[in-house]
mmCIF file of N, CA and C in Angstrom:
data_model
loop_
_atom_site.group_PDB
_atom_site.id
_atom_site.type_symbol
_atom_site.label_atom_id
_atom_site.label_comp_id
_atom_site.label_asym_id
_atom_site.label_seq_id
_atom_site.Cartn_x
_atom_site.Cartn_y
_atom_site.Cartn_z
ATOM 1 N N MET H 1171 92.749 103.211 -102.600
ATOM 2 C CA MET H 1171 91.352 104.458 -102.146
ATOM 3 C C MET H 1171 91.228 104.049 -103.486
ATOM 4 N N PHE H 1172 89.180 104.119 -103.028
ATOM 5 C CA PHE H 1172 88.289 103.829 -103.554
ATOM 6 C C PHE H 1172 87.779 105.548 -104.253
ATOM 7 N N THR H 1173 88.264 106.013 -105.311
ATOM 8 C CA THR H 1173 88.446 107.331 -105.914
ATOM 9 C C THR H 1173 86.771 107.454 -106.889
ATOM 10 N N MET H 1174 86.348 108.223 -107.087
ATOM 11 C CA MET H 1174 84.900 108.323 -107.798
ATOM 12 C C MET H 1174 85.387 108.348 -109.556
ATOM 13 N N GLU H 1175 86.725 108.775 -109.284
ATOM 14 C CA GLU H 1175 86.744 108.075 -110.740
ATOM 15 C C GLU H 1175 86.849 106.300 -110.804
ATOM 16 N N SER H 1176 87.316 106.049 -110.381
ATOM 17 C CA SER H 1176 87.177 104.352 -109.941
ATOM 18 C C SER H 1176 85.736 103.725 -109.438
ATOM 19 N N SER H 1177 85.023 104.212 -108.986
ATOM 20 C CA SER H 1177 83.954 104.486 -108.756
ATOM 21 C C SER H 1177 82.896 104.367 -109.722
ATOM 22 N N ASN H 1178 82.692 105.082 -111.337
ATOM 23 C CA ASN H 1178 82.253 105.007 -112.274
ATOM 24 C C ASN H 1178 82.647 104.113 -112.781
ATOM 25 N N GLU H 1179 83.635 103.693 -112.589
ATOM 26 C CA GLU H 1179 84.164 102.944 -113.572
ATOM 27 C C GLU H 1179 83.914 101.193 -113.097
ATOM 28 N N VAL H 1180 83.405 100.837 -111.763
ATOM 29 C CA VAL H 1180 82.799 99.700 -111.082
ATOM 30 C C VAL H 1180 81.330 99.876 -111.387
ATOM 31 N N THR H 1181 81.150 100.850 -111.513
ATOM 32 C CA THR H 1181 78.889 101.062 -112.095
ATOM 33 C C THR H 1181 79.040 100.506 -113.712
ATOM 34 N N LYS H 1182 80.223 101.042 -114.257
ATOM 35 C CA LYS H 1182 80.100 100.799 -115.883
ATOM 36 C C LYS H 1182 80.117 99.328 -116.237
ATOM 37 N N ASN H 1183 81.605 98.883 -115.399
ATOM 38 C CA ASN H 1183 81.430 97.936 -115.424
ATOM 39 C C ASN H 1183 80.314 96.482 -115.035
ATOM 40 N N LEU H 1184 80.151 97.198 -113.582
ATOM 41 C CA LEU H 1184 78.637 95.811 -113.232
ATOM 42 C C LEU H 1184 78.032 96.396 -114.388
ATOM 43 N N THR H 1185 77.361 97.843 -114.593
ATOM 44 C CA THR H 1185 76.234 97.435 -115.647
ATOM 45 C C THR H 1185 76.263 96.891 -116.484
ATOM 46 N N ASP H 1186 77.701 96.535 -117.215
ATOM 47 C CA ASP H 1186 77.957 95.949 -118.193
ATOM 48 C C ASP H 1186 77.921 94.401 -118.297
ATOM 49 N N GLU H 1187 78.125 93.969 -117.437
ATOM 50 C CA GLU H 1187 78.192 92.386 -116.478
ATOM 51 C C GLU H 1187 76.634 92.563 -115.944
ATOM 52 N N LEU H 1188 75.806 93.396 -115.408
ATOM 53 C CA LEU H 1188 74.313 92.791 -115.329
ATOM 54 C C LEU H 1188 73.836 92.144 -116.536
ATOM 55 N N LEU H 1189 73.744 93.223 -117.494
ATOM 56 C CA LEU H 1189 73.036 93.606 -118.821
ATOM 57 C C LEU H 1189 73.447 92.530 -119.466
ATOM 58 N N TYR H 1190 74.881 92.198 -119.126
ATOM 59 C CA TYR H 1190 75.063 90.604 -120.659
ATOM 60 C C TYR H 1190 74.515 89.000 -119.275
ATOM 61 N N PHE H 1191 74.226 89.479 -118.217
ATOM 62 C CA PHE H 1191 73.415 87.969 -117.632
ATOM 63 C C PHE H 1191 72.046 88.237 -117.762
ATOM 64 N N PHE H 1192 71.175 89.742 -117.734
ATOM 65 C CA PHE H 1192 69.847 89.640 -118.076
ATOM 66 C C PHE H 1192 69.940 89.429 -119.504
ATOM 67 N N ASN H 1193 70.394 89.706 -120.474
ATOM 68 C CA ASN H 1193 70.153 89.315 -121.455
ATOM 69 C C ASN H 1193 70.650 87.857 -122.318
ATOM 70 N N GLY H 1194 71.942 87.133 -121.254
ATOM 71 C CA GLY H 1194 71.711 85.574 -121.372
ATOM 72 C C GLY H 1194 70.925 84.589 -120.546
ATOM 73 N N PHE H 1195 70.302 85.429 -119.396
ATOM 74 C CA PHE H 1195 69.228 84.681 -118.671
ATOM 75 C C PHE H 1195 68.172 84.476 -119.618
ATOM 76 N N SER H 1196 67.935 85.988 -120.045
ATOM 77 C CA SER H 1196 66.636 86.269 -120.885
ATOM 78 C C SER H 1196 66.705 85.208 -121.841
ATOM 79 N N SER H 1197 67.345 85.260 -123.018
ATOM 80 C CA SER H 1197 67.913 84.078 -123.997
ATOM 81 C C SER H 1197 67.469 82.663 -123.432
ATOM 82 N N TRP H 1198 68.525 82.361 -122.661
ATOM 83 C CA TRP H 1198 68.145 80.639 -121.972
ATOM 84 C C TRP H 1198 66.461 80.756 -122.111
ATOM 85 N N GLU H 1199 65.720 81.697 -121.102
ATOM 86 C CA GLU H 1199 64.286 81.478 -120.697
ATOM 87 C C GLU H 1199 63.536 81.207 -122.103
ATOM 88 N N SER H 1200 64.261 82.514 -123.184
ATOM 89 C CA SER H 1200 62.715 81.780 -124.112
ATOM 90 C C SER H 1200 62.812 80.993 -124.834
ATOM 91 N N SER H 1201 64.208 80.280 -124.947
ATOM 92 C CA SER H 1201 64.535 78.737 -125.665
ATOM 93 C C SER H 1201 64.173 78.040 -124.752
ATOM 94 N N VAL H 1202 63.879 77.964 -123.372
ATOM 95 C CA VAL H 1202 63.442 77.303 -122.628
ATOM 96 C C VAL H 1202 61.951 76.995 -123.074
ATOM 97 N N ILE H 1203 61.071 77.826 -122.740
ATOM 98 C CA ILE H 1203 59.891 78.437 -123.433
ATOM 99 C C ILE H 1203 59.647 77.867 -124.522
ATOM 100 N N LYS H 1204 60.113 78.247 -125.676
ATOM 101 C CA LYS H 1204 59.771 77.951 -126.856
ATOM 102 C C LYS H 1204 59.355 76.345 -127.394
ATOM 103 N N SER H 1205 60.132 76.033 -126.196
ATOM 104 C CA SER H 1205 60.078 74.195 -126.420
ATOM 105 C C SER H 1205 58.460 73.585 -126.442
ATOM 106 N N SER H 1206 58.030 74.427 -125.167
ATOM 107 C CA SER H 1206 56.934 74.506 -125.221
ATOM 108 C C SER H 1206 55.466 75.458 -125.715
ATOM 109 N N GLU H 1207 54.293 74.913 -125.168
ATOM 110 C CA GLU H 1207 53.247 75.942 -126.003
ATOM 111 C C GLU H 1207 53.183 77.147 -125.136
ATOM 112 N N LEU H 1208 53.837 77.371 -124.351
ATOM 113 C CA LEU H 1208 53.257 78.278 -123.182
ATOM 114 C C LEU H 1208 54.270 79.239 -123.892
ATOM 115 N N THR H 1209 53.949 80.792 -123.689
ATOM 116 C CA THR H 1209 54.629 82.398 -123.750
ATOM 117 C C THR H 1209 55.536 82.633 -122.101
ATOM 118 N N VAL H 1210 56.520 83.874 -122.170
ATOM 119 C CA VAL H 1210 56.792 84.310 -121.092
ATOM 120 C C VAL H 1210 56.493 84.036 -120.325
ATOM 121 N N SER H 1211 55.209 85.317 -120.293
ATOM 122 C CA SER H 1211 54.005 85.457 -119.212
ATOM 123 C C SER H 1211 53.396 84.607 -118.489
ATOM 124 N N GLU H 1212 52.542 83.211 -119.427
ATOM 125 C CA GLU H 1212 52.155 82.187 -119.016
ATOM 126 C C GLU H 1212 53.348 81.442 -117.978
ATOM 127 N N ALA H 1213 54.388 81.199 -118.563
ATOM 128 C CA ALA H 1213 55.290 80.291 -118.026
ATOM 129 C C ALA H 1213 55.710 81.260 -116.599
ATOM 130 N N HIS H 1214 56.010 82.720 -116.576
ATOM 131 C CA HIS H 1214 55.733 83.160 -115.325
ATOM 132 C C HIS H 1214 54.729 82.680 -114.459
ATOM 133 N N ALA H 1215 53.454 82.859 -114.828
ATOM 134 C CA ALA H 1215 52.322 82.955 -113.347
ATOM 135 C C ALA H 1215 52.167 81.309 -113.382
ATOM 136 N N ILE H 1216 52.347 80.867 -113.986
ATOM 137 C CA ILE H 1216 52.676 79.019 -113.557
ATOM 138 C C ILE H 1216 53.639 78.864 -112.481
ATOM 139 N N GLU H 1217 54.838 79.876 -112.852
ATOM 140 C CA GLU H 1217 55.753 79.473 -111.717
ATOM 141 C C GLU H 1217 55.486 79.740 -110.593
ATOM 142 N N ILE H 1218 54.838 81.114 -110.547
ATOM 143 C CA ILE H 1218 54.569 81.755 -109.268
ATOM 144 C C ILE H 1218 53.014 81.052 -108.399
ATOM 145 N N LEU H 1219 51.737 79.884 -109.569
ATOM 146 C CA LEU H 1219 51.144 79.352 -109.192
ATOM 147 C C LEU H 1219 51.560 77.712 -108.485
ATOM 148 N N GLY H 1220 52.939 77.710 -108.534
ATOM 149 C CA GLY H 1220 53.376 76.317 -108.366
ATOM 150 C C GLY H 1220 54.370 76.606 -107.228
ATOM 151 N N ARG H 1221 54.566 78.150 -106.964
ATOM 152 C CA ARG H 1221 55.916 77.905 -105.889
ATOM 153 C C ARG H 1221 54.420 78.776 -104.490
ATOM 154 N N TYR H 1222 53.042 78.865 -104.875
ATOM 155 C CA TYR H 1222 52.536 80.047 -103.671
ATOM 156 C C TYR H 1222 51.237 78.859 -103.450
ATOM 157 N N GLY H 1223 51.183 78.564 -104.945
ATOM 158 C CA GLY H 1223 49.743 77.702 -104.596
ATOM 159 C C GLY H 1223 48.603 78.763 -105.030
ATOM 160 N N ARG H 1224 47.390 78.208 -104.803
ATOM 161 C CA ARG H 1224 46.748 79.047 -105.366
ATOM 162 C C ARG H 1224 45.922 80.518 -104.582
ATOM 163 N N MET H 1225 45.883 81.629 -105.495
ATOM 164 C CA MET H 1225 45.982 83.109 -104.658
ATOM 165 C C MET H 1225 44.615 83.503 -105.899
ATOM 166 N N ASN H 1226 44.746 85.007 -105.149
ATOM 167 C CA ASN H 1226 43.550 86.097 -106.440
ATOM 168 C C ASN H 1226 44.077 86.713 -107.561
ATOM 169 N N MET H 1227 43.625 86.974 -108.360
ATOM 170 C CA MET H 1227 44.208 88.183 -109.130
ATOM 171 C C MET H 1227 45.065 88.882 -108.924
ATOM 172 N N LYS H 1228 44.516 89.818 -108.015
ATOM 173 C CA LYS H 1228 45.360 90.211 -107.035
ATOM 174 C C LYS H 1228 47.023 90.461 -106.733
ATOM 175 N N ASP H 1229 46.945 89.027 -105.894
ATOM 176 C CA ASP H 1229 47.626 88.888 -105.071
ATOM 177 C C ASP H 1229 48.906 88.099 -106.598
ATOM 178 N N LEU H 1230 48.555 87.665 -107.367
ATOM 179 C CA LEU H 1230 49.534 87.108 -108.646
ATOM 180 C C LEU H 1230 49.868 87.726 -109.294
ATOM 181 N N ALA H 1231 48.876 89.227 -109.465
ATOM 182 C CA ALA H 1231 49.346 90.824 -110.524
ATOM 183 C C ALA H 1231 50.695 90.564 -109.421
ATOM 184 N N GLY H 1232 50.545 91.105 -108.398
ATOM 185 C CA GLY H 1232 51.171 91.502 -107.104
ATOM 186 C C GLY H 1232 52.752 90.914 -107.916
ATOM 187 N N LYS H 1233 52.632 89.655 -107.220
ATOM 188 C CA LYS H 1233 54.010 89.238 -107.640
ATOM 189 C C LYS H 1233 54.674 89.043 -109.024
ATOM 190 N N LEU H 1234 53.748 89.231 -110.024
ATOM 191 C CA LEU H 1234 54.434 89.470 -111.568
ATOM 192 C C LEU H 1234 54.693 90.876 -111.575
ATOM 193 N N GLY H 1235 54.200 91.610 -110.722
ATOM 194 C CA GLY H 1235 54.646 93.007 -111.640
ATOM 195 C C GLY H 1235 53.909 93.284 -112.763
ATOM 196 N N VAL H 1236 52.586 93.122 -112.640
ATOM 197 C CA VAL H 1236 52.317 93.518 -113.957
ATOM 198 C C VAL H 1236 50.554 93.897 -112.689
ATOM 199 N N THR H 1237 49.923 94.360 -113.493
ATOM 200 C CA THR H 1237 48.611 94.840 -113.528
ATOM 201 C C THR H 1237 47.059 93.731 -113.327
ATOM 202 N N THR H 1238 46.039 93.765 -112.879
ATOM 203 C CA THR H 1238 45.188 92.277 -112.727
ATOM 204 C C THR H 1238 44.748 92.449 -114.040
ATOM 205 N N GLY H 1239 44.618 93.348 -114.996
ATOM 206 C CA GLY H 1239 44.149 93.087 -116.613
ATOM 207 C C GLY H 1239 44.537 92.398 -117.303
ATOM 208 N N THR H 1240 46.434 92.827 -117.593
ATOM 209 C CA THR H 1240 47.244 91.655 -117.815
ATOM 210 C C THR H 1240 47.746 90.386 -116.841
ATOM 211 N N THR H 1241 47.068 90.422 -116.282
ATOM 212 C CA THR H 1241 47.336 89.118 -115.597
ATOM 213 C C THR H 1241 45.939 88.233 -115.884
ATOM 214 N N THR H 1242 44.517 88.818 -116.031
ATOM 215 C CA THR H 1242 43.610 88.317 -116.243
ATOM 216 C C THR H 1242 43.438 87.432 -117.798
ATOM 217 N N VAL H 1243 44.199 88.385 -118.667
ATOM 218 C CA VAL H 1243 44.675 87.962 -120.259
ATOM 219 C C VAL H 1243 45.654 86.500 -120.189
ATOM 220 N N THR H 1244 45.977 86.889 -119.360
ATOM 221 C CA THR H 1244 47.206 85.656 -118.975
ATOM 222 C C THR H 1244 46.716 84.272 -118.519
ATOM 223 N N VAL H 1245 46.020 84.725 -117.312
ATOM 224 C CA VAL H 1245 44.683 83.384 -117.130
ATOM 225 C C VAL H 1245 43.899 82.876 -117.804
ATOM 226 N N ASP H 1246 42.872 84.098 -118.580
ATOM 227 C CA ASP H 1246 42.412 83.707 -119.516
ATOM 228 C C ASP H 1246 43.127 82.440 -120.712
ATOM 229 N N ARG H 1247 43.914 82.310 -120.566
ATOM 230 C CA ARG H 1247 45.395 82.135 -122.365
ATOM 231 C C ARG H 1247 45.501 80.376 -121.225
ATOM 232 N N LEU H 1248 45.744 80.680 -119.670
ATOM 233 C CA LEU H 1248 46.157 79.505 -119.158
ATOM 234 C C LEU H 1248 45.284 78.343 -118.908
ATOM 235 N N GLU H 1249 44.060 78.980 -119.221
ATOM 236 C CA GLU H 1249 42.498 77.889 -119.170
ATOM 237 C C GLU H 1249 42.539 77.391 -119.776
ATOM 238 N N LYS H 1250 42.345 78.365 -121.344
ATOM 239 C CA LYS H 1250 41.953 77.409 -122.691
ATOM 240 C C LYS H 1250 43.075 76.559 -123.406
ATOM 241 N N LYS H 1251 44.079 76.345 -122.090
ATOM 242 C CA LYS H 1251 45.229 75.847 -122.273
ATOM 243 C C LYS H 1251 45.316 74.936 -121.221
ATOM 244 N N ASN H 1252 44.246 74.192 -120.714
ATOM 245 C CA ASN H 1252 44.703 73.863 -119.229
ATOM 246 C C ASN H 1252 45.378 73.602 -118.547
ATOM 247 N N TYR H 1253 46.051 74.932 -118.080
ATOM 248 C CA TYR H 1253 46.920 74.761 -116.869
ATOM 249 C C TYR H 1253 46.403 75.491 -115.850
ATOM 250 N N ALA H 1254 45.783 76.383 -115.788
ATOM 251 C CA ALA H 1254 44.828 76.897 -114.920
ATOM 252 C C ALA H 1254 43.439 77.080 -114.823
ATOM 253 N N GLN H 1255 42.739 77.118 -113.503
ATOM 254 C CA GLN H 1255 41.511 77.520 -113.379
ATOM 255 C C GLN H 1255 40.796 78.345 -111.907
ATOM 256 N N ARG H 1256 39.935 78.485 -112.801
ATOM 257 C CA ARG H 1256 39.158 79.944 -111.121
ATOM 258 C C ARG H 1256 38.111 78.768 -110.428
ATOM 259 N N GLU H 1257 38.288 79.406 -109.205
ATOM 260 C CA GLU H 1257 37.765 79.001 -108.318
ATOM 261 C C GLU H 1257 36.992 79.381 -107.803
ATOM 262 N N PHE H 1258 35.306 79.924 -107.226
ATOM 263 C CA PHE H 1258 35.017 80.602 -106.174
ATOM 264 C C PHE H 1258 35.265 79.998 -104.917
ATOM 265 N N THR H 1259 35.351 80.474 -104.088
ATOM 266 C CA THR H 1259 35.751 80.666 -102.272
ATOM 267 C C THR H 1259 33.970 80.391 -102.049
ATOM 268 N N LYS H 1260 34.070 79.473 -100.919
ATOM 269 C CA LYS H 1260 32.963 78.970 -100.580
ATOM 270 C C LYS H 1260 32.496 80.058 -99.513
ATOM 271 N N GLU H 1261 33.163 81.180 -99.286
ATOM 272 C CA GLU H 1261 32.696 82.790 -97.965
ATOM 273 C C GLU H 1261 32.356 83.188 -98.799
ATOM 274 N N ASP H 1262 32.834 83.513 -99.435
ATOM 275 C CA ASP H 1262 32.587 84.612 -100.785
ATOM 276 C C ASP H 1262 32.745 84.555 -102.163
ATOM 277 N N ARG H 1263 31.241 84.606 -103.282
ATOM 278 C CA ARG H 1263 31.483 83.829 -104.175
ATOM 279 C C ARG H 1263 31.880 84.784 -105.266
ATOM 280 N N ARG H 1264 32.244 85.976 -104.548
ATOM 281 C CA ARG H 1264 32.174 87.262 -105.227
ATOM 282 C C ARG H 1264 34.130 86.766 -105.413
ATOM 283 N N MET H 1265 34.564 86.062 -104.488
ATOM 284 C CA MET H 1265 36.604 86.034 -104.436
ATOM 285 C C MET H 1265 36.799 84.350 -105.392
ATOM 286 N N ILE H 1266 37.459 84.721 -106.470
ATOM 287 C CA ILE H 1266 37.906 83.700 -107.230
ATOM 288 C C ILE H 1266 39.164 83.735 -107.429
ATOM 289 N N LEU H 1267 39.764 82.067 -106.720
ATOM 290 C CA LEU H 1267 41.196 82.215 -106.855
ATOM 291 C C LEU H 1267 41.480 81.463 -107.605
ATOM 292 N N ILE H 1268 42.950 81.530 -108.097
ATOM 293 C CA ILE H 1268 43.373 80.771 -109.138
ATOM 294 C C ILE H 1268 44.628 79.792 -108.893
ATOM 295 N N SER H 1269 44.238 78.601 -109.591
ATOM 296 C CA SER H 1269 44.747 77.836 -109.317
ATOM 297 C C SER H 1269 45.699 76.521 -110.338
ATOM 298 N N LEU H 1270 46.615 76.025 -110.164
ATOM 299 C CA LEU H 1270 47.037 75.611 -111.393
ATOM 300 C C LEU H 1270 46.161 73.903 -111.724
ATOM 301 N N THR H 1271 46.188 73.819 -112.806
ATOM 302 C CA THR H 1271 45.546 71.927 -112.957
ATOM 303 C C THR H 1271 46.852 71.192 -112.534
ATOM 304 N N GLU H 1272 46.627 69.979 -113.257
ATOM 305 C CA GLU H 1272 47.542 68.864 -112.742
ATOM 306 C C GLU H 1272 48.411 68.729 -113.805
ATOM 307 N N LYS H 1273 48.075 69.487 -115.458
ATOM 308 C CA LYS H 1273 48.479 69.794 -116.112
ATOM 309 C C LYS H 1273 49.650 71.367 -115.804
ATOM 310 N N GLY H 1274 49.411 72.188 -115.180
ATOM 311 C CA GLY H 1274 49.748 73.225 -114.980
ATOM 312 C C GLY H 1274 50.650 73.035 -113.985
ATOM 313 N N MET H 1275 50.814 72.147 -112.791
ATOM 314 C CA MET H 1275 51.866 71.643 -111.283
ATOM 315 C C MET H 1275 52.992 70.621 -112.292
ATOM 316 N N GLU H 1276 52.414 70.025 -113.797
ATOM 317 C CA GLU H 1276 53.410 69.245 -114.141
ATOM 318 C C GLU H 1276 54.311 70.220 -114.925
ATOM 319 N N ALA H 1277 53.763 71.199 -115.860
ATOM 320 C CA ALA H 1277 54.581 72.961 -116.599
ATOM 321 C C ALA H 1277 55.004 73.556 -115.377
ATOM 322 N N ALA H 1278 54.856 73.017 -114.232
ATOM 323 C CA ALA H 1278 55.518 74.258 -113.139
ATOM 324 C C ALA H 1278 56.663 74.160 -112.149
ATOM 325 N N LYS H 1279 56.942 72.404 -112.141
ATOM 326 C CA LYS H 1279 57.560 71.158 -111.730
ATOM 327 C C LYS H 1279 58.854 71.689 -113.059
ATOM 328 N N GLU H 1280 58.489 71.321 -114.202
ATOM 329 C CA GLU H 1280 59.173 70.544 -115.350
ATOM 330 C C GLU H 1280 59.980 72.143 -115.389
ATOM 331 N N HIS H 1281 59.192 73.392 -115.225
ATOM 332 C CA HIS H 1281 59.847 74.738 -115.696
ATOM 333 C C HIS H 1281 61.025 74.796 -114.176
ATOM 334 N N HIS H 1282 60.534 74.778 -112.732
ATOM 335 C CA HIS H 1282 61.207 75.057 -111.823
ATOM 336 C C HIS H 1282 62.811 74.437 -112.316
ATOM 337 N N LYS H 1283 62.665 72.989 -112.498
ATOM 338 C CA LYS H 1283 63.724 71.883 -112.901
ATOM 339 C C LYS H 1283 64.613 72.224 -113.901
ATOM 340 N N TYR H 1284 64.331 73.748 -114.725
ATOM 341 C CA TYR H 1284 65.440 73.925 -115.771
ATOM 342 C C TYR H 1284 65.600 75.140 -114.968
ATOM 343 N N HIS H 1285 64.972 75.536 -113.915
ATOM 344 C CA HIS H 1285 65.793 77.015 -113.595
ATOM 345 C C HIS H 1285 67.101 76.300 -112.123
ATOM 346 N N VAL H 1286 66.642 74.781 -111.829
ATOM 347 C CA VAL H 1286 67.448 74.679 -110.920
ATOM 348 C C VAL H 1286 68.744 73.836 -111.466
ATOM 349 N N ASP H 1287 68.847 73.337 -112.759
ATOM 350 C CA ASP H 1287 70.064 73.133 -114.077
ATOM 351 C C ASP H 1287 70.724 74.604 -114.072
ATOM 352 N N LEU H 1288 69.864 75.283 -114.392
ATOM 353 C CA LEU H 1288 70.459 76.157 -114.651
ATOM 354 C C LEU H 1288 71.199 77.359 -113.795
ATOM 355 N N THR H 1289 70.977 76.747 -112.350
ATOM 356 C CA THR H 1289 71.522 77.693 -110.911
ATOM 357 C C THR H 1289 73.054 76.593 -110.347
ATOM 358 N N GLU H 1290 72.796 75.382 -110.897
ATOM 359 C CA GLU H 1290 73.748 74.937 -110.289
ATOM 360 C C GLU H 1290 74.975 74.585 -112.006
ATOM 361 N N GLN H 1291 74.551 75.054 -112.949
ATOM 362 C CA GLN H 1291 75.472 75.373 -113.830
ATOM 363 C C GLN H 1291 76.456 76.681 -113.707
ATOM 364 N N MET H 1292 75.605 77.450 -113.316
ATOM 365 C CA MET H 1292 76.143 79.109 -112.850
ATOM 366 C C MET H 1292 77.106 78.574 -111.874
ATOM 367 N N ILE H 1293 76.975 78.107 -110.551
ATOM 368 C CA ILE H 1293 77.716 78.060 -109.580
ATOM 369 C C ILE H 1293 78.658 76.988 -109.362
ATOM 370 N N SER H 1294 78.671 76.453 -110.592
ATOM 371 C CA SER H 1294 79.909 74.957 -110.613
ATOM 372 C C SER H 1294 81.134 75.121 -111.098
ATOM 373 N N SER H 1295 81.221 76.647 -110.980
ATOM 374 C CA SER H 1295 82.497 77.649 -111.681
ATOM 375 C C SER H 1295 83.123 78.077 -110.074
ATOM 376 N N LEU H 1296 81.738 78.344 -108.906
ATOM 377 C CA LEU H 1296 82.055 78.880 -108.179
ATOM 378 C C LEU H 1296 82.914 77.854 -106.740
ATOM 379 N N LEU H 1297 83.371 78.777 -105.927
ATOM 380 C CA LEU H 1297 84.134 77.815 -104.847
ATOM 381 C C LEU H 1297 82.549 77.754 -103.406
ATOM 382 N N GLU H 1298 82.526 77.469 -102.719
ATOM 383 C CA GLU H 1298 81.614 77.095 -101.774
ATOM 384 C C GLU H 1298 81.212 78.978 -100.916
ATOM 385 N N ASP H 1299 82.634 79.315 -100.664
ATOM 386 C CA ASP H 1299 82.244 80.594 -99.645
ATOM 387 C C ASP H 1299 81.779 81.532 -101.059
ATOM 388 N N GLU H 1300 81.929 80.998 -102.003
ATOM 389 C CA GLU H 1300 81.537 82.374 -103.589
ATOM 390 C C GLU H 1300 80.083 82.046 -103.341
ATOM 391 N N VAL H 1301 79.560 80.870 -103.221
ATOM 392 C CA VAL H 1301 78.228 80.917 -103.680
ATOM 393 C C VAL H 1301 77.355 81.630 -102.516
ATOM 394 N N GLU H 1302 77.743 81.354 -101.425
ATOM 395 C CA GLU H 1302 77.399 81.816 -99.692
ATOM 396 C C GLU H 1302 77.343 83.263 -100.595
ATOM 397 N N GLN H 1303 78.354 83.899 -100.662
ATOM 398 C CA GLN H 1303 78.577 85.356 -100.889
ATOM 399 C C GLN H 1303 77.215 85.633 -101.223
ATOM 400 N N LEU H 1304 77.000 84.973 -102.752
ATOM 401 C CA LEU H 1304 76.111 85.548 -104.073
ATOM 402 C C LEU H 1304 75.592 85.433 -103.249
ATOM 403 N N LEU H 1305 74.608 84.485 -102.839
ATOM 404 C CA LEU H 1305 73.399 84.452 -102.031
ATOM 405 C C LEU H 1305 73.124 85.134 -101.208
ATOM 406 N N ASN H 1306 73.813 86.211 -100.297
ATOM 407 C CA ASN H 1306 73.646 86.584 -99.485
ATOM 408 C C ASN H 1306 73.722 87.944 -100.404
ATOM 409 N N ILE H 1307 74.798 88.409 -100.988
ATOM 410 C CA ILE H 1307 74.180 89.799 -102.268
ATOM 411 C C ILE H 1307 72.974 89.551 -102.613
ATOM 412 N N LEU H 1308 72.946 88.383 -103.731
ATOM 413 C CA LEU H 1308 71.359 88.386 -103.713
ATOM 414 C C LEU H 1308 69.990 88.963 -103.151
ATOM 415 N N LYS H 1309 69.924 88.334 -101.905
ATOM 416 C CA LYS H 1309 68.808 88.458 -100.836
ATOM 417 C C LYS H 1309 69.193 89.837 -100.490
ATOM 418 N N LYS H 1310 70.342 90.637 -100.388
ATOM 419 C CA LYS H 1310 70.484 91.751 -99.458
ATOM 420 C C LYS H 1310 69.598 92.905 -101.067
ATOM 421 N N ILE H 1311 69.900 93.101 -102.143
ATOM 422 C CA ILE H 1311 69.854 93.320 -103.664
ATOM 423 C C ILE H 1311 67.967 93.391 -103.371
ATOM 424 N N ASN H 1312 67.844 92.426 -103.693
ATOM 425 C CA ASN H 1312 66.401 91.783 -103.514
ATOM 426 C C ASN H 1312 65.409 92.566 -102.653
ATOM 427 N N ALA H 1313 65.972 92.249 -101.477
ATOM 428 C CA ALA H 1313 65.345 93.064 -100.357
ATOM 429 C C ALA H 1313 65.247 94.745 -100.787
ATOM 430 N N ASN H 1314 66.168 95.420 -101.236
ATOM 431 C CA ASN H 1314 66.334 96.297 -100.956
ATOM 432 C C ASN H 1314 65.828 97.949 -102.128
ATOM 433 N N THR H 1315 65.442 96.450 -103.715
ATOM 434 C CA THR H 1315 65.409 96.855 -104.852
ATOM 435 C C THR H 1315 63.734 96.808 -104.742
ATOM 436 N N PHE H 1316 63.595 96.039 -105.054
ATOM 437 C CA PHE H 1316 62.488 95.310 -105.649
ATOM 438 C C PHE H 1316 61.505 94.527 -104.310
#
């Protein structure tokens, strides 16, 4: 039987494991990014633009979970490093879209490959049905939490 006491213990253990995972993932990502000239926030912006294509500042900020002001600073730095560029739309010259340069697209591909490699490493110890369960659980958590 699942009691309140066992529920509290499960929650504590799950919290501990999630923190361990988050810290490990953050440390891994920092070490990957340190080998480039990018900051973590710049790499995340490149990752979003690489996945979704060009978008306006508001949409990019939303996908990054930060303010447009923070995103503007990040995009300014990416432009200076030649990873991203701002483009005016023909329909509305006030609308500015952010897109990756060729250098930015290469960085997005490289960063994505690091993530794929880490994912493959993480699931290598799981059975096929466990991988499917993990995927379904993560989808459910993401849909209901973020």
